[in-house]
Coordinates of C-alpha atoms in Angstrom, one line a residue:
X8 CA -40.3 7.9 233.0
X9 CA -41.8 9.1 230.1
X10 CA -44.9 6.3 229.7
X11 CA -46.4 6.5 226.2
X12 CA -45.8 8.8 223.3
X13 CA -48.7 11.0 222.5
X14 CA -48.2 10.3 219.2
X15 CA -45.8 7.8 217.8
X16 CA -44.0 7.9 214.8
X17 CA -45.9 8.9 211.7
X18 CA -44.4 6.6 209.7
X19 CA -41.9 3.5 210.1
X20 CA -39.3 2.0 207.9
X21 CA -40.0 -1.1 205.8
X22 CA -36.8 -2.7 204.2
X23 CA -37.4 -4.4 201.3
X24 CA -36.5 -7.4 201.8
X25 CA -34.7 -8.6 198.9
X26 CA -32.7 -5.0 199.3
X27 CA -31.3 -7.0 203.1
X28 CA -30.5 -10.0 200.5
X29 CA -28.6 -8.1 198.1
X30 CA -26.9 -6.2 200.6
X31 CA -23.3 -7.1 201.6
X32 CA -22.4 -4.5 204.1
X33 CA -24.7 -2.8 207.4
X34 CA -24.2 0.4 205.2
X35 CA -25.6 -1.3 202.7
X36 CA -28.3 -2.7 204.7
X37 CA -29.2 0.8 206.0
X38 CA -29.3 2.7 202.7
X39 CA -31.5 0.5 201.4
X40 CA -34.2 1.2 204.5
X41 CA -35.3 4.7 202.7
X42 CA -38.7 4.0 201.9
X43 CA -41.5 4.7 204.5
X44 CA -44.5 3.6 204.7
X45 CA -47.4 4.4 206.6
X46 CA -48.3 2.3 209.7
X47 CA -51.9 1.3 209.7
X48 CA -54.1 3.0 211.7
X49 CA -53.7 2.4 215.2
X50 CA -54.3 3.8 219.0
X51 CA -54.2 7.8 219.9
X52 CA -51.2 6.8 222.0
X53 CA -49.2 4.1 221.1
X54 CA -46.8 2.6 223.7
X55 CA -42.9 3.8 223.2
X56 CA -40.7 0.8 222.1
X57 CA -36.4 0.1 222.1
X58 CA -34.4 -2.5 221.2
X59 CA -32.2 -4.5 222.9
X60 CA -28.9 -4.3 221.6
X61 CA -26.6 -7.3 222.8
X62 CA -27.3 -8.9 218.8
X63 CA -26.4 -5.6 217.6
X64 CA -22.8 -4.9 219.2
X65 CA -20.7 -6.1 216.3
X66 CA -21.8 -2.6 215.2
X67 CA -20.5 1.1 217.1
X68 CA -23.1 2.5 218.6
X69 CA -23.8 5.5 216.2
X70 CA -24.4 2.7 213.2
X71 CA -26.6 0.9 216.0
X72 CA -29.1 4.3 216.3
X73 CA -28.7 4.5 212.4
X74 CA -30.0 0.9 211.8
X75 CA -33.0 1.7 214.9
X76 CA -33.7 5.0 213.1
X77 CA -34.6 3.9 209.9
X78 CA -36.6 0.7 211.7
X79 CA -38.8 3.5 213.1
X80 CA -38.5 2.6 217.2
X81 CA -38.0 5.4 219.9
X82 CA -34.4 3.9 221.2
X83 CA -32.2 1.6 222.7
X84 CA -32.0 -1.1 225.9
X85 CA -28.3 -0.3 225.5
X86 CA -26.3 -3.0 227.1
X87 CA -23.8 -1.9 230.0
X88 CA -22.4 -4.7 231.4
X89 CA -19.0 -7.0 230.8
X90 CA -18.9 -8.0 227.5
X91 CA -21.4 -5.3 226.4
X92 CA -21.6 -2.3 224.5
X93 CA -19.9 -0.5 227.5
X94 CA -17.6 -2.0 230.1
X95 CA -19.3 -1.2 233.0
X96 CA -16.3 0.2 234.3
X97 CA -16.1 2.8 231.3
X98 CA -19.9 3.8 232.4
X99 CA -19.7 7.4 233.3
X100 CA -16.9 8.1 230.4
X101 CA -18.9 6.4 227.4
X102 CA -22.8 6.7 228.4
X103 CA -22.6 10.6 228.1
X104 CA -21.6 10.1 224.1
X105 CA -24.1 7.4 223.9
X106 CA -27.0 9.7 225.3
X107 CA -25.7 12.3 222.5
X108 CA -25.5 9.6 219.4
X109 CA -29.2 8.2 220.2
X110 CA -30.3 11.9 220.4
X111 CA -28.8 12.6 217.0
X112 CA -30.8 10.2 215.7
X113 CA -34.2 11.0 217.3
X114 CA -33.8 8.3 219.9
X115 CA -33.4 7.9 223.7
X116 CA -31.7 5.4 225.7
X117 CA -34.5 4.1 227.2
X118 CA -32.7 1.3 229.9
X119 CA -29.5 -0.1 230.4
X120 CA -29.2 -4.0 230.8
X121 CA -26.8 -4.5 233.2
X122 CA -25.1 -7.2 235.1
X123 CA -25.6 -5.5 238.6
X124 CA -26.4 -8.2 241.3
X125 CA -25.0 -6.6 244.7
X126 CA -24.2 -2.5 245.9
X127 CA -20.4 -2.3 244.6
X128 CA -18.2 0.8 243.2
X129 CA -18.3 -0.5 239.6
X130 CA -22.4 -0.8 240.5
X131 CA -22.1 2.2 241.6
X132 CA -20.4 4.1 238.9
X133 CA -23.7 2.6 236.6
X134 CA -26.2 4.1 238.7
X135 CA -24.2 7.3 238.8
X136 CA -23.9 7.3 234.6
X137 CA -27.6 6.7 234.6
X138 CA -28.2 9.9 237.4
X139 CA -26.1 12.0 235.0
X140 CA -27.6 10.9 231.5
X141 CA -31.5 11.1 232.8
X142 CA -32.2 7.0 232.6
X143 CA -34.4 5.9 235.3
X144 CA -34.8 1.8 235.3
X145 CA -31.7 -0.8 234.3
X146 CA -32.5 -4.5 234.2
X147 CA -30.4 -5.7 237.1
X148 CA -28.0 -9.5 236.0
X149 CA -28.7 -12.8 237.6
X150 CA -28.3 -15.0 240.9
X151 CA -26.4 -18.5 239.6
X152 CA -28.0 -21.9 241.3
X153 CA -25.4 -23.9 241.3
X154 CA -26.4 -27.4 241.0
X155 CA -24.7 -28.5 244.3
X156 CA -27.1 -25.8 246.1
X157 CA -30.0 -28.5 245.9
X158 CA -32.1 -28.5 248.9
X159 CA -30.8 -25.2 250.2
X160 CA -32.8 -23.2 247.4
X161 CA -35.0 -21.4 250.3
X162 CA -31.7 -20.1 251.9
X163 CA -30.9 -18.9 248.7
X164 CA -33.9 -17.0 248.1
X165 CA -33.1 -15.0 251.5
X166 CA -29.3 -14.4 250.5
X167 CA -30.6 -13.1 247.0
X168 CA -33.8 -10.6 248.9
X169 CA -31.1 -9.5 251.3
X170 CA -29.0 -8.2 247.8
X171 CA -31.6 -6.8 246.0
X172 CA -32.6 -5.4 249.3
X173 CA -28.9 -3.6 249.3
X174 CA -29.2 -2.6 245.8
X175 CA -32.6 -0.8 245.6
X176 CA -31.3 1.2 248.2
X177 CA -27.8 2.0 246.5
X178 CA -29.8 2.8 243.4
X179 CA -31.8 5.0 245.4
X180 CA -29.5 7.5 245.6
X181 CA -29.2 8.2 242.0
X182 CA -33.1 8.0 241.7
X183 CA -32.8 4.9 239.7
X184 CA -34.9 1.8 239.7
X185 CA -33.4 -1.3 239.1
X186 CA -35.9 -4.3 237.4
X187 CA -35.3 -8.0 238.4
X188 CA -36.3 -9.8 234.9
X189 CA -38.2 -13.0 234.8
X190 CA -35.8 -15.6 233.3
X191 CA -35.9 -19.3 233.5
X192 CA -33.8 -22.0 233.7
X193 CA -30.6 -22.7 236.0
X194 CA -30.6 -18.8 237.2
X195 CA -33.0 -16.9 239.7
X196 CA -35.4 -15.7 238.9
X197 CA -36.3 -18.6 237.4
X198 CA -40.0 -17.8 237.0
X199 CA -42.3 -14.8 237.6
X200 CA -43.6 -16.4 241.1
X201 CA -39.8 -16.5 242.5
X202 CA -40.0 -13.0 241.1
X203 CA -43.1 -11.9 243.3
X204 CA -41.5 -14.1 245.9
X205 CA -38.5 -12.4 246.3
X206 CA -40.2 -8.6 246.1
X207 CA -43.2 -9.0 247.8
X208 CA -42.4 -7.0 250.7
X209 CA -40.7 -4.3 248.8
X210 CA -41.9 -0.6 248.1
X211 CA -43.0 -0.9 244.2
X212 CA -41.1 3.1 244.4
X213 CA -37.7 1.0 245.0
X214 CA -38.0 -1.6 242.7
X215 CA -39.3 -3.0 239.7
X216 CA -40.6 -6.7 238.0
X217 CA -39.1 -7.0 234.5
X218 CA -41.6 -9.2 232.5
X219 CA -40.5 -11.1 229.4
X220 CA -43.3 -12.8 227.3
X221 CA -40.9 -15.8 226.3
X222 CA -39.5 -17.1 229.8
X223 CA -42.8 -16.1 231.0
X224 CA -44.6 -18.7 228.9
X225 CA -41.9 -21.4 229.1
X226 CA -42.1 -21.1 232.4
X227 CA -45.9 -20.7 232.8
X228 CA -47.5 -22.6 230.5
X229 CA -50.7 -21.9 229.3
X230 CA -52.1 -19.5 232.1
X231 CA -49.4 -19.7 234.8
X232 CA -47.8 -16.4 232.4
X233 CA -50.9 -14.7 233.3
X234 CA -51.5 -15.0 237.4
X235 CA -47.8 -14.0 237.5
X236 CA -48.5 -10.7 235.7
X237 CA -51.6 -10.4 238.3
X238 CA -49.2 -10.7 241.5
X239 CA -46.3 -8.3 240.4
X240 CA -48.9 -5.8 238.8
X241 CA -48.1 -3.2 241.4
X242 CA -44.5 -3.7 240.6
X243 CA -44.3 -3.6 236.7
X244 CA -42.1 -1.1 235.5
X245 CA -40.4 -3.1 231.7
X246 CA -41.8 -5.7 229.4
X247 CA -39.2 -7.8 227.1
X248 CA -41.2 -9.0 224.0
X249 CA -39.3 -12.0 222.4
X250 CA -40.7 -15.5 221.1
X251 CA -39.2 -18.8 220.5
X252 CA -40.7 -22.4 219.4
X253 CA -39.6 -26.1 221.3
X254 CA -37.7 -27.9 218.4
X255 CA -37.1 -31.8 218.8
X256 CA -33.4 -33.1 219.5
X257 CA -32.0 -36.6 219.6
X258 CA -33.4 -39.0 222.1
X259 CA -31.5 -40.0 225.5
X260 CA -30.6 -43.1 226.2
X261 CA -34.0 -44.3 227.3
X262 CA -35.7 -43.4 224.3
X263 CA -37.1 -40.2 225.9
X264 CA -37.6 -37.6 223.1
X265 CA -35.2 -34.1 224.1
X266 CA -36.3 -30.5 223.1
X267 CA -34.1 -27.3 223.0
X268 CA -35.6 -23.7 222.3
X269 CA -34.7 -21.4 219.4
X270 CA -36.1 -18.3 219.6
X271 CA -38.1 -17.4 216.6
X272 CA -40.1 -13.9 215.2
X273 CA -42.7 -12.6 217.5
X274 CA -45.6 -13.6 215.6
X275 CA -44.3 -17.7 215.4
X276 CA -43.5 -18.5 218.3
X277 CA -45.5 -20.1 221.7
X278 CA -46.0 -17.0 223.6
X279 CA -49.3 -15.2 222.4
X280 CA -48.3 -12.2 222.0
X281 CA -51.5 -9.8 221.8
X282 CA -52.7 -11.7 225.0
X283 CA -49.9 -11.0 227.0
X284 CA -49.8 -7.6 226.0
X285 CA -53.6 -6.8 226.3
X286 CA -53.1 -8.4 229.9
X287 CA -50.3 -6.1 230.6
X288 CA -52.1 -3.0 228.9
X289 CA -55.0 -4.0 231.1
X290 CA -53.3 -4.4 234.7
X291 CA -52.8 -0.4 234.0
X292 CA -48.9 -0.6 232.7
X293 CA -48.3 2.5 231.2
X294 CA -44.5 2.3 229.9
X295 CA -42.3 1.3 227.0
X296 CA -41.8 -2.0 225.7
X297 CA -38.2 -3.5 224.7
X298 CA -37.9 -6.1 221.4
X299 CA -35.8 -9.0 222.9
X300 CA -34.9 -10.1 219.0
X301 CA -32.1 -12.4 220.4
X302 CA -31.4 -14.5 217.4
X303 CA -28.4 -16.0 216.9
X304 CA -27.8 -14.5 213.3
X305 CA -25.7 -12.3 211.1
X306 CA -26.1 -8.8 212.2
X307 CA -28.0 -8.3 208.7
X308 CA -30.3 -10.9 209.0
X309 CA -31.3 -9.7 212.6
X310 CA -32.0 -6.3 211.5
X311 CA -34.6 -7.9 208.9
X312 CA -35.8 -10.1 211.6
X313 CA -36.2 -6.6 214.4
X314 CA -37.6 -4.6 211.2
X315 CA -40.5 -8.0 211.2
X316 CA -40.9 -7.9 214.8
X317 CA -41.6 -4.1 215.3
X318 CA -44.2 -4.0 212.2
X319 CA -45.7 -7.2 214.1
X320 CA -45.8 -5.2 216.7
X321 CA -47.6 -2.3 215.6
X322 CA -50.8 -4.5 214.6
X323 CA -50.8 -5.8 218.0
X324 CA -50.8 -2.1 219.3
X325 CA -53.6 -1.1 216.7
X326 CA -55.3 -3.6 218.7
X327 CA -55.7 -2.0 221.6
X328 CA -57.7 1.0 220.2

C-alpha cells in the first residue's frame, strides 16, 4: 500500500459556495470548482485521502472522479457491492475501466467497500478484480444479529471468527486484505472491542481493523474510542472519518425523551476529530484516510458538504507537523 504521499497536492479546490447555490446541474457544480487555492501550510508528508462514494452513485463514475478532482483528494473508496457502483458480479468486467477513469483524473482507487461476509465465487471474483487492478484492502459487509439470537450472541461471535477466518484466507490468494469496520448498532461489529474480539488471534498480515471515528465514539463514549484504537493498533490498516450529532425525537410512552443521529460536517459533530486522528497518527498508522460524508442530501449539496469536510481536514493534518 502506498502509505502517505511525499507531497500532497499543491493546491485544493475551493467551490464558491454561492456558485453550488446557483448551480442547477453536477456539470454545473463542477465548472464552477475552477479556482484553487493554496492549502495552508501543513506537514512534509500529508496522509493520502478518498472518498466514499455510496452518496455519490446517482453520478457515472467518470463525473464521480471529475467532482473528486476538482475537490483536490487522491481517489475513491469506490463501492462494489449490490446496489453499488458495480454489481459485484460485474467486478472483473467494470473495475478495469474504473482503475482507467480515476487514473485519468489523477486519482487511484484506493479500496473497495464491499459486501463480502463469507469465501464464495461472486467473493471471489472481487478479490480477483482487486488482484488484477493493483487494490490491496476492501472493507469486508456485515454479520446481522437478529433479535431472536438473544442470549446466543457468544455462539455468534465463533460462527462470525470462523468466516472471517475463511475469508482472510480466500483473500489471500489474491494478496488482498480484507478490513472488518467498526459499526454500531444491530450488526457485528457493533463496537471496536467485538472488533479486537473477534481478530485477536489473527495474523495482522491477513487481516485488517477498519476504524471509523463516528461509530467509534457512539459507541465509546468519551474514552472507550480510544482504548479500542490501543488494542487493534497492530491491526489498523483504514480509517473512516465521518461525524454526526444526537438530535431529540418525540417522547415514548413513558415520557422518556428519544434521540436518533444525523450525521453532520466533520468539524460539528461529537467525535473529536484532531484527537482521534493524532491518536491514530500516534499508534504509528501510516495509511490513507477515507471521508465517510454520508449525508442524506442532493448529490450537489453533498459535494459542498465533502469539499467542507476535506478543507476541515487539511487543518487537522497541519496539525500534526
Amino acid at each position: 500500500m502506498n502509505t502517505v504521499s511525499t507531497t500532497h497536492k499543491a493546491a485544493s479546490v475551493i467551490c464558491n459556495r454561492r456558485d453550488f447555490v446557483r448551480s442547477t446541474t453536477v456539470a454545473g457544480l463542477v465548472a464552477g470548482c475552477n479556482t484553487l487555492q493554496a492549502v495552508e501550510a501543513g506537514p512534509e508528508t500529508t496522509p493520502r485521502v478518498c472518498i466514499y462514494t455510496e452518496q455519490f452513485q446517482s453520478l457515472p463514475i467518470a463525473k464521480v472522479c471529475e467532482v473528486f478532482q476538482h475537490i483536490g483528494v487522491d481517489g475513491l473508496d469506490l463501492t462494489v457491492r449490490p446496489g453499488g457502483h458495480i454489481e459485484p458480479k460485474n467486478a472483473r468486467a467494470e473495475l478495469p475501466a474504473a482503475v482507467k477513469a480515476a487514473r485519468d483524473h489523477g486519482l487511484d482507487i484506493m479500496m473497495l467497500t464491499t459486501g463480502i461476509n463469507a469465501p464464495n465465487k461472486t467473493a471471489e471474483g472481487v478479490l480477483a478484480a482487486c488482484q488484477d487492478s493493483g487494490i490491496d484492502r476492501i472493507k469486508l459487509g456485515y454479520f446481522g444479529v437478529p433479535s431472536q439470537s438473544f442470549g446466543k450472541l457468544a455462539k455468534l461471535m465463533d460462527e462470525v471468527r470462523r468466516k472471517l477466518v475463511a475469508v482472510a484466507e480466500l483473500a489471500a490468494k489474491y494478496e488482498v486484505k480484507p478490513c472488518i469496520h467498526i459499526h454500531s448498532g444491530d450488526t457485528m461489529p457493533s463496537n471496536g472491542f467485538m472488533v479486537y474480539d473477534l481478530i485477536r488471534d489473527m495474523p495482522t498480515d491477513r487481516i485488517g481493523a477498519y476504524l471509523d471515528s463516528h461509530h467509534m465514539t457512539v459507541t465509546g463514549g468519551a474514552g472507550g474510542w480510544r482504548q479500542a484504537i490501543d488494542l487493534l493498533t497492530p491491526w489498523i490498516s483504514l480509517v473512516a472519518l465521518k461525524n454526526s450529532q444526537w438530535r431529540p425525537v418525540e417522547r415514548d410512552n413513558t415520557g422518556q425523551q428519544r434521540w436518533r443521529i444525523e450525521y453532520c460536517r466533520l468539524e460539528d459533530g461529537i467525535a473529536p476529530i484532531a484527537d482521534f486522528v493524532s491518536t491514530v497518527e500516534k499508534v504509528g498508522y501510516r495509511g490513507f484516510y477515507t471521508l465517510h460524508t454520508e449525508y442524506k442530501r442532493p448529490v450537489e449539496d453533498c459535494i459542498q458538504l465533502t469539499t467542507d469536510d476535506f478543507r476541515f481536514l487539511q487543518k487537522v493534518f497541519a496539525r500534526l507537523s
